[in-house]
């Protein structure tokens, strides 16, 4: 029998495992859409910062995504992963973009989560097929790649190769309830759909700056003239975190021929100065608040 959502899905929490830049944004989306959310992170400071983020941004998240649930979801933080996942219908990991960490996390989640819980990875570039070595039930594992919600509200869903198609169908039906727009990735792809396109744009932007052709501010200003789009490339990279941008680019370089070194060299220069983007107060731009 293919997977179907449990009858009590709306009474059960969603769990976020890893509460950094993206984990806390995803938490705000689900709480804003009316689901109770539990947040686990190894670092107490990150758990607390994520809860504060959700409380501060819940109304704004609801407004951006057009969410009007009967009540906003409760947000709880947990220091014990076993307690965090008890009763949850879906667990979304947003731990660092490292295959060793994600492999351990999925092994643990598979042992601890409810038998009917869906286990999702928010990885930006690593297919879940590479994270399931320690998983006994891969049919409930998949990539669900969120961008920067609430503004960038697409979610790409990709099978781990053994995912029950019913899981993907059910999520495609369910997550628009949270103002999200799902897209099915039709075959395994390093970097999914939009991130592959975005990687090429980012790479060329970084090369322009690394070669001294233009500063980040000029690239962003020209981007806005040409596309009229919301967040220009260097501002968005600062929001993502330059360490995360580098990890993604390193992953592409490991799996593809011909990826130039300049973008990684430039990212290293910024990271070595502690300029990680918005999260460290400085990246390509300075952030004072
Ligand atoms: N930053 C973005 O804009 C963005 C966008 C899409 C996808 N992603 C993906 O989301 C994931 C997380 O990225 P991020 O930018 O939020 O990273 P981050 O470094 O901001 O946060 C990672 C969090 O994971 C915690 N952590 C580390 N090991 C853990 C473990 N074993 N168990 C639980 N928590 C642990 C850390 O304390 C930290 O709070 C990555 O896979 C990344 O590729 C990020």
Short mmCIF file of C-alpha atoms and ligand atoms in Angstrom, two decimals:
data_model
loop_
_atom_site.label_atom_id
_atom_site.label_comp_id
_atom_site.label_asym_id
_atom_site.label_seq_id
_atom_site.Cartn_x
_atom_site.Cartn_y
_atom_site.Cartn_z
CA UNK A 1 0.00 0.00 0.00
CA UNK A 2 1.43 3.39 -0.91
CA UNK A 3 1.85 5.91 1.90
CA UNK A 4 -1.04 8.20 2.77
CA UNK A 5 -1.02 11.01 5.34
CA UNK A 6 -2.15 9.91 8.81
CA UNK A 7 -5.72 10.90 9.72
CA UNK A 8 -4.43 12.95 12.68
CA UNK A 9 -1.73 14.78 10.69
CA UNK A 10 -2.95 18.23 11.79
CA UNK A 11 -2.77 17.29 15.47
CA UNK A 12 0.80 16.01 15.24
CA UNK A 13 3.94 18.18 15.29
CA UNK A 14 6.54 18.85 12.64
CA UNK A 15 10.14 18.53 13.88
CA UNK A 16 13.08 20.62 12.75
CA UNK A 17 16.46 19.00 13.38
CA UNK A 18 19.15 21.69 13.04
CA UNK A 19 18.00 25.21 13.83
CA UNK A 20 20.41 27.49 11.94
CA UNK A 21 19.68 29.84 9.06
CA UNK A 22 17.24 27.56 7.27
CA UNK A 23 15.90 25.39 10.10
CA UNK A 24 14.40 28.35 11.92
CA UNK A 25 12.81 29.73 8.73
CA UNK A 26 11.19 26.36 7.99
CA UNK A 27 10.00 26.22 11.61
CA UNK A 28 8.35 29.64 11.19
CA UNK A 29 6.53 28.46 8.05
CA UNK A 30 5.01 25.38 9.71
CA UNK A 31 4.10 27.25 12.92
CA UNK A 32 2.64 30.05 10.79
CA UNK A 33 0.54 27.50 8.92
CA UNK A 34 -0.93 26.13 12.16
CA UNK A 35 1.26 23.10 12.94
CA UNK A 36 2.95 22.65 16.28
CA UNK A 37 6.71 22.65 15.78
CA UNK A 38 9.48 21.10 17.85
CA UNK A 39 13.02 22.31 17.33
CA UNK A 40 16.10 20.23 18.10
CA UNK A 41 19.70 21.42 17.65
CA UNK A 42 22.89 20.21 19.32
CA UNK A 43 23.61 23.80 20.43
CA UNK A 44 21.39 25.29 23.17
CA UNK A 45 22.10 28.79 21.88
CA UNK A 46 20.85 27.85 18.41
CA UNK A 47 17.68 26.24 19.81
CA UNK A 48 16.86 29.37 21.76
CA UNK A 49 17.72 31.72 18.89
CA UNK A 50 15.48 29.66 16.60
CA UNK A 51 12.53 29.84 19.02
CA UNK A 52 13.03 33.61 19.31
CA UNK A 53 13.21 33.88 15.52
CA UNK A 54 9.91 32.02 15.09
CA UNK A 55 8.18 34.10 17.75
CA UNK A 56 9.46 37.35 16.24
CA UNK A 57 8.77 36.43 12.61
CA UNK A 58 5.59 34.35 12.83
CA UNK A 59 3.22 37.20 11.92
CA UNK A 60 5.44 38.41 9.06
CA UNK A 61 5.79 34.83 7.77
CA UNK A 62 2.02 34.39 7.83
CA UNK A 63 1.53 37.65 5.98
CA UNK A 64 4.10 36.86 3.28
CA UNK A 65 2.68 33.38 2.70
CA UNK A 66 -0.98 34.37 3.06
CA UNK A 67 -1.57 31.99 5.98
CA UNK A 68 -4.70 32.29 8.10
CA UNK A 69 -4.94 29.16 10.27
CA UNK A 70 -7.47 28.95 13.11
CA UNK A 71 -4.51 29.13 15.49
CA UNK A 72 -0.76 29.55 15.10
CA UNK A 73 1.29 26.44 15.90
CA UNK A 74 3.08 26.18 19.26
CA UNK A 75 6.87 26.20 19.17
CA UNK A 76 8.83 24.08 21.60
CA UNK A 77 12.55 23.49 21.85
CA UNK A 78 13.98 20.11 22.87
CA UNK A 79 17.46 19.12 23.97
CA UNK A 80 16.76 15.43 23.47
CA UNK A 81 16.22 14.22 19.88
CA UNK A 82 14.17 11.20 21.01
CA UNK A 83 11.72 13.46 22.87
CA UNK A 84 11.69 15.89 19.95
CA UNK A 85 10.51 13.33 17.39
CA UNK A 86 7.88 11.58 19.56
CA UNK A 87 4.51 11.79 17.79
CA UNK A 88 5.81 13.84 14.84
CA UNK A 89 4.37 13.16 11.37
CA UNK A 90 7.33 14.77 9.61
CA UNK A 91 10.95 15.48 10.55
CA UNK A 92 13.02 17.93 8.49
CA UNK A 93 16.77 17.95 8.96
CA UNK A 94 18.67 21.20 8.33
CA UNK A 95 22.05 20.27 9.81
CA UNK A 96 25.32 21.33 8.08
CA UNK A 97 25.89 20.37 4.46
CA UNK A 98 28.17 17.42 5.33
CA UNK A 99 27.43 13.91 4.28
CA UNK A 100 28.97 12.35 7.42
CA UNK A 101 26.74 14.43 9.72
CA UNK A 102 23.62 13.84 7.62
CA UNK A 103 24.26 10.08 7.45
CA UNK A 104 24.44 9.87 11.25
CA UNK A 105 21.38 12.09 11.66
CA UNK A 106 19.26 9.95 9.29
CA UNK A 107 20.39 6.73 11.01
CA UNK A 108 19.30 8.22 14.36
CA UNK A 109 16.02 9.63 13.02
CA UNK A 110 15.11 6.33 11.41
CA UNK A 111 15.57 4.56 14.76
CA UNK A 112 13.85 7.19 16.90
CA UNK A 113 10.97 8.60 14.83
CA UNK A 114 7.44 7.16 14.69
CA UNK A 115 7.13 4.29 12.19
CA UNK A 116 4.89 6.42 9.93
CA UNK A 117 7.01 9.60 10.13
CA UNK A 118 8.37 11.07 6.90
CA UNK A 119 12.08 11.95 7.11
CA UNK A 120 13.19 14.88 4.96
CA UNK A 121 16.54 16.41 4.15
CA UNK A 122 16.93 20.09 3.37
CA UNK A 123 20.35 19.52 1.77
CA UNK A 124 21.16 22.00 -0.99
CA UNK A 125 23.25 19.66 -3.07
CA UNK A 126 23.47 16.14 -1.64
CA UNK A 127 20.90 13.57 -2.80
CA UNK A 128 19.34 11.57 0.05
CA UNK A 129 20.43 8.37 -1.75
CA UNK A 130 23.85 9.18 -0.24
CA UNK A 131 22.55 9.59 3.33
CA UNK A 132 20.63 6.35 3.89
CA UNK A 133 23.47 3.90 4.60
CA UNK A 134 22.27 3.56 8.21
CA UNK A 135 18.54 3.77 7.44
CA UNK A 136 16.33 0.67 7.60
CA UNK A 137 13.24 2.32 6.08
CA UNK A 138 14.42 4.39 3.10
CA UNK A 139 10.89 4.40 1.66
CA UNK A 140 10.09 7.30 4.02
CA UNK A 141 13.22 9.35 3.23
CA UNK A 142 13.42 12.10 0.60
CA UNK A 143 14.95 15.47 -0.21
CA UNK A 144 12.67 18.42 0.41
CA UNK A 145 14.71 21.41 -0.57
CA UNK A 146 13.44 24.70 0.81
CA UNK A 147 14.99 27.92 -0.44
CA UNK A 148 14.71 30.98 1.82
CA UNK A 149 11.12 30.97 3.01
CA UNK A 150 8.93 32.88 3.43
CA UNK A 151 9.91 35.04 0.39
CA UNK A 152 11.40 32.20 -1.66
CA UNK A 153 8.71 29.62 -1.04
CA UNK A 154 9.44 26.84 -3.53
CA UNK A 155 10.20 23.32 -2.28
CA UNK A 156 11.82 20.72 -4.51
CA UNK A 157 10.97 17.11 -3.69
CA UNK A 158 13.35 14.38 -4.81
CA UNK A 159 13.28 10.66 -4.17
CA UNK A 160 16.17 8.88 -2.44
CA UNK A 161 15.72 6.19 -5.09
CA UNK A 162 13.66 4.06 -2.71
CA UNK A 163 11.10 6.64 -1.58
CA UNK A 164 7.49 5.48 -1.57
CA UNK A 165 5.93 7.60 -4.38
CA UNK A 166 2.91 8.01 -2.08
CA UNK A 167 5.09 10.07 0.27
CA UNK A 168 5.97 12.51 -2.52
CA UNK A 169 2.35 12.66 -3.75
CA UNK A 170 1.10 13.31 -0.21
CA UNK A 171 3.57 16.14 0.40
CA UNK A 172 2.79 17.74 -2.95
CA UNK A 173 -0.83 17.81 -1.87
CA UNK A 174 -0.20 18.87 1.73
CA UNK A 175 2.46 21.58 1.72
CA UNK A 176 0.57 24.25 -0.28
CA UNK A 177 -1.47 24.52 2.95
CA UNK A 178 1.64 26.30 4.33
CA UNK A 179 1.95 28.70 1.40
CA UNK A 180 4.72 26.58 -0.15
CA UNK A 181 4.94 25.73 -3.85
CA UNK A 182 6.11 22.12 -4.41
CA UNK A 183 8.03 20.91 -7.47
CA UNK A 184 8.78 17.26 -8.20
CA UNK A 185 12.37 16.56 -9.30
CA UNK A 186 11.84 13.92 -12.00
CA UNK A 187 15.16 12.10 -11.56
CA UNK A 188 18.11 12.25 -9.20
CA UNK A 189 20.06 15.43 -9.77
CA UNK A 190 22.99 16.96 -7.88
CA UNK A 191 21.67 20.38 -6.92
CA UNK A 192 17.99 19.79 -7.83
CA UNK A 193 16.28 22.14 -10.31
CA UNK A 194 16.67 25.78 -9.37
CA UNK A 195 19.92 25.38 -7.43
CA UNK A 196 21.69 24.14 -10.56
CA UNK A 197 20.62 27.28 -12.41
CA UNK A 198 21.39 29.45 -9.38
CA UNK A 199 24.84 27.80 -9.01
CA UNK A 200 25.80 28.88 -12.53
CA UNK A 201 24.66 32.48 -11.84
CA UNK A 202 26.45 32.61 -8.48
CA UNK A 203 29.64 31.15 -9.94
CA UNK A 204 29.86 33.77 -12.70
CA UNK A 205 29.05 36.59 -10.24
CA UNK A 206 31.85 35.39 -7.96
CA UNK A 207 34.26 35.16 -10.92
CA UNK A 208 33.47 38.76 -11.94
CA UNK A 209 34.41 39.93 -8.43
CA UNK A 210 37.39 37.58 -8.02
CA UNK A 211 38.88 38.81 -11.30
CA UNK A 212 38.46 42.43 -10.14
CA UNK A 213 35.99 43.27 -12.93
CA UNK A 214 33.41 44.78 -10.55
CA UNK A 215 32.63 44.96 -6.81
CA UNK A 216 29.64 43.01 -5.36
CA UNK A 217 27.56 46.20 -5.05
CA UNK A 218 27.76 46.88 -8.81
CA UNK A 219 26.85 43.30 -9.73
CA UNK A 220 23.83 43.46 -7.44
CA UNK A 221 22.78 46.88 -8.76
CA UNK A 222 22.99 45.70 -12.37
CA UNK A 223 21.12 42.50 -11.52
CA UNK A 224 18.26 44.58 -10.17
CA UNK A 225 18.17 46.78 -13.29
CA UNK A 226 18.05 43.74 -15.58
CA UNK A 227 15.77 41.38 -13.68
CA UNK A 228 13.81 43.66 -11.32
CA UNK A 229 13.94 40.63 -9.01
CA UNK A 230 13.80 40.81 -5.22
CA UNK A 231 17.09 39.73 -3.68
CA UNK A 232 20.24 40.18 -5.83
CA UNK A 233 22.99 37.51 -5.88
CA UNK A 234 25.54 38.85 -3.36
CA UNK A 235 22.83 39.88 -0.89
CA UNK A 236 21.29 36.42 -1.22
CA UNK A 237 24.66 34.69 -0.76
CA UNK A 238 25.14 36.74 2.44
CA UNK A 239 21.74 35.55 3.64
CA UNK A 240 22.50 31.92 2.82
CA UNK A 241 25.90 32.08 4.60
CA UNK A 242 29.20 32.10 2.69
CA UNK A 243 30.34 28.89 4.42
CA UNK A 244 27.20 27.18 3.10
CA UNK A 245 27.71 28.66 -0.39
CA UNK A 246 31.28 27.31 -0.32
CA UNK A 247 30.19 23.84 0.84
CA UNK A 248 27.70 23.67 -2.04
CA UNK A 249 30.26 24.82 -4.60
CA UNK A 250 32.79 22.29 -3.25
CA UNK A 251 30.20 19.57 -3.68
CA UNK A 252 29.67 20.55 -7.33
CA UNK A 253 33.44 20.64 -7.88
CA UNK A 254 33.72 17.11 -6.46
CA UNK A 255 31.05 15.64 -8.73
CA UNK A 256 31.57 17.61 -11.99
CA UNK A 257 34.47 18.36 -14.26
CA UNK A 258 35.44 21.90 -15.23
CA UNK A 259 34.18 23.87 -12.21
CA UNK A 260 36.50 26.93 -11.98
CA UNK A 261 38.48 27.59 -8.78
CA UNK A 262 38.09 31.39 -8.63
CA UNK A 263 34.68 31.42 -6.89
CA UNK A 264 35.90 29.03 -4.16
CA UNK A 265 39.10 31.09 -3.71
CA UNK A 266 37.09 34.30 -3.23
CA UNK A 267 34.69 32.63 -0.78
CA UNK A 268 37.68 31.33 1.24
CA UNK A 269 39.12 34.86 1.45
CA UNK A 270 35.88 36.17 2.98
CA UNK A 271 35.39 33.19 5.29
CA UNK A 272 38.99 33.37 6.55
CA UNK A 273 38.24 36.93 7.70
CA UNK A 274 35.16 35.70 9.61
CA UNK A 275 32.90 37.26 6.98
CA UNK A 276 30.19 34.59 6.77
CA UNK A 277 27.34 36.89 5.73
CA UNK A 278 24.32 38.04 7.72
CA UNK A 279 24.87 35.47 10.48
CA UNK A 280 28.30 36.93 11.42
CA UNK A 281 27.34 40.57 10.78
CA UNK A 282 29.65 40.87 7.74
CA UNK A 283 29.93 39.17 4.39
CA UNK A 284 30.01 40.92 1.04
CA UNK A 285 28.07 43.64 2.91
CA UNK A 286 28.11 44.95 6.50
CA UNK A 287 25.05 44.28 8.71
CA UNK A 288 24.78 46.45 11.75
CA UNK A 289 21.47 45.29 13.29
N1 LIG B 1 21.35 28.71 4.27
C1 LIG B 1 20.50 28.58 3.24
O1 LIG B 1 20.00 29.56 2.67
C2 LIG B 1 20.07 27.21 2.78
C3 LIG B 1 19.11 27.12 1.74
C4 LIG B 1 18.65 25.86 1.34
C5 LIG B 1 19.17 24.73 1.97
N2 LIG B 1 20.13 24.85 2.93
C6 LIG B 1 20.63 23.63 3.54
O2 LIG B 1 20.13 23.53 4.86
C7 LIG B 1 21.09 22.84 5.68
C8 LIG B 1 21.44 23.72 6.84
O3 LIG B 1 22.01 24.93 6.36
P1 LIG B 1 22.04 26.25 7.25
O4 LIG B 1 22.46 27.35 6.38
O5 LIG B 1 20.76 26.37 8.02
O6 LIG B 1 23.25 25.87 8.25
P2 LIG B 1 23.63 26.53 9.65
O7 LIG B 1 25.09 26.29 9.79
O8 LIG B 1 23.08 27.90 9.75
O9 LIG B 1 22.81 25.60 10.70
C9 LIG B 1 23.11 24.27 10.96
C10 LIG B 1 22.65 23.94 12.37
O10 LIG B 1 22.80 22.55 12.61
C11 LIG B 1 23.24 22.37 13.95
N3 LIG B 1 23.84 21.04 14.03
C12 LIG B 1 25.09 20.64 13.69
N4 LIG B 1 25.20 19.30 13.83
C13 LIG B 1 23.98 18.85 14.25
C14 LIG B 1 23.46 17.57 14.57
N5 LIG B 1 24.19 16.47 14.45
N6 LIG B 1 22.19 17.50 15.01
C15 LIG B 1 21.41 18.61 15.14
N7 LIG B 1 21.86 19.85 14.86
C16 LIG B 1 23.13 19.97 14.42
C17 LIG B 1 24.17 23.53 14.21
O11 LIG B 1 24.30 23.80 15.60
C18 LIG B 1 23.46 24.66 13.47
O12 LIG B 1 22.55 25.35 14.31
C19 LIG B 1 22.27 22.51 4.76
O13 LIG B 1 22.11 21.22 4.27
C20 LIG B 1 22.14 23.54 3.65
O14 LIG B 1 22.73 23.09 2.45
C21 LIG B 1 20.57 26.07 3.38
#
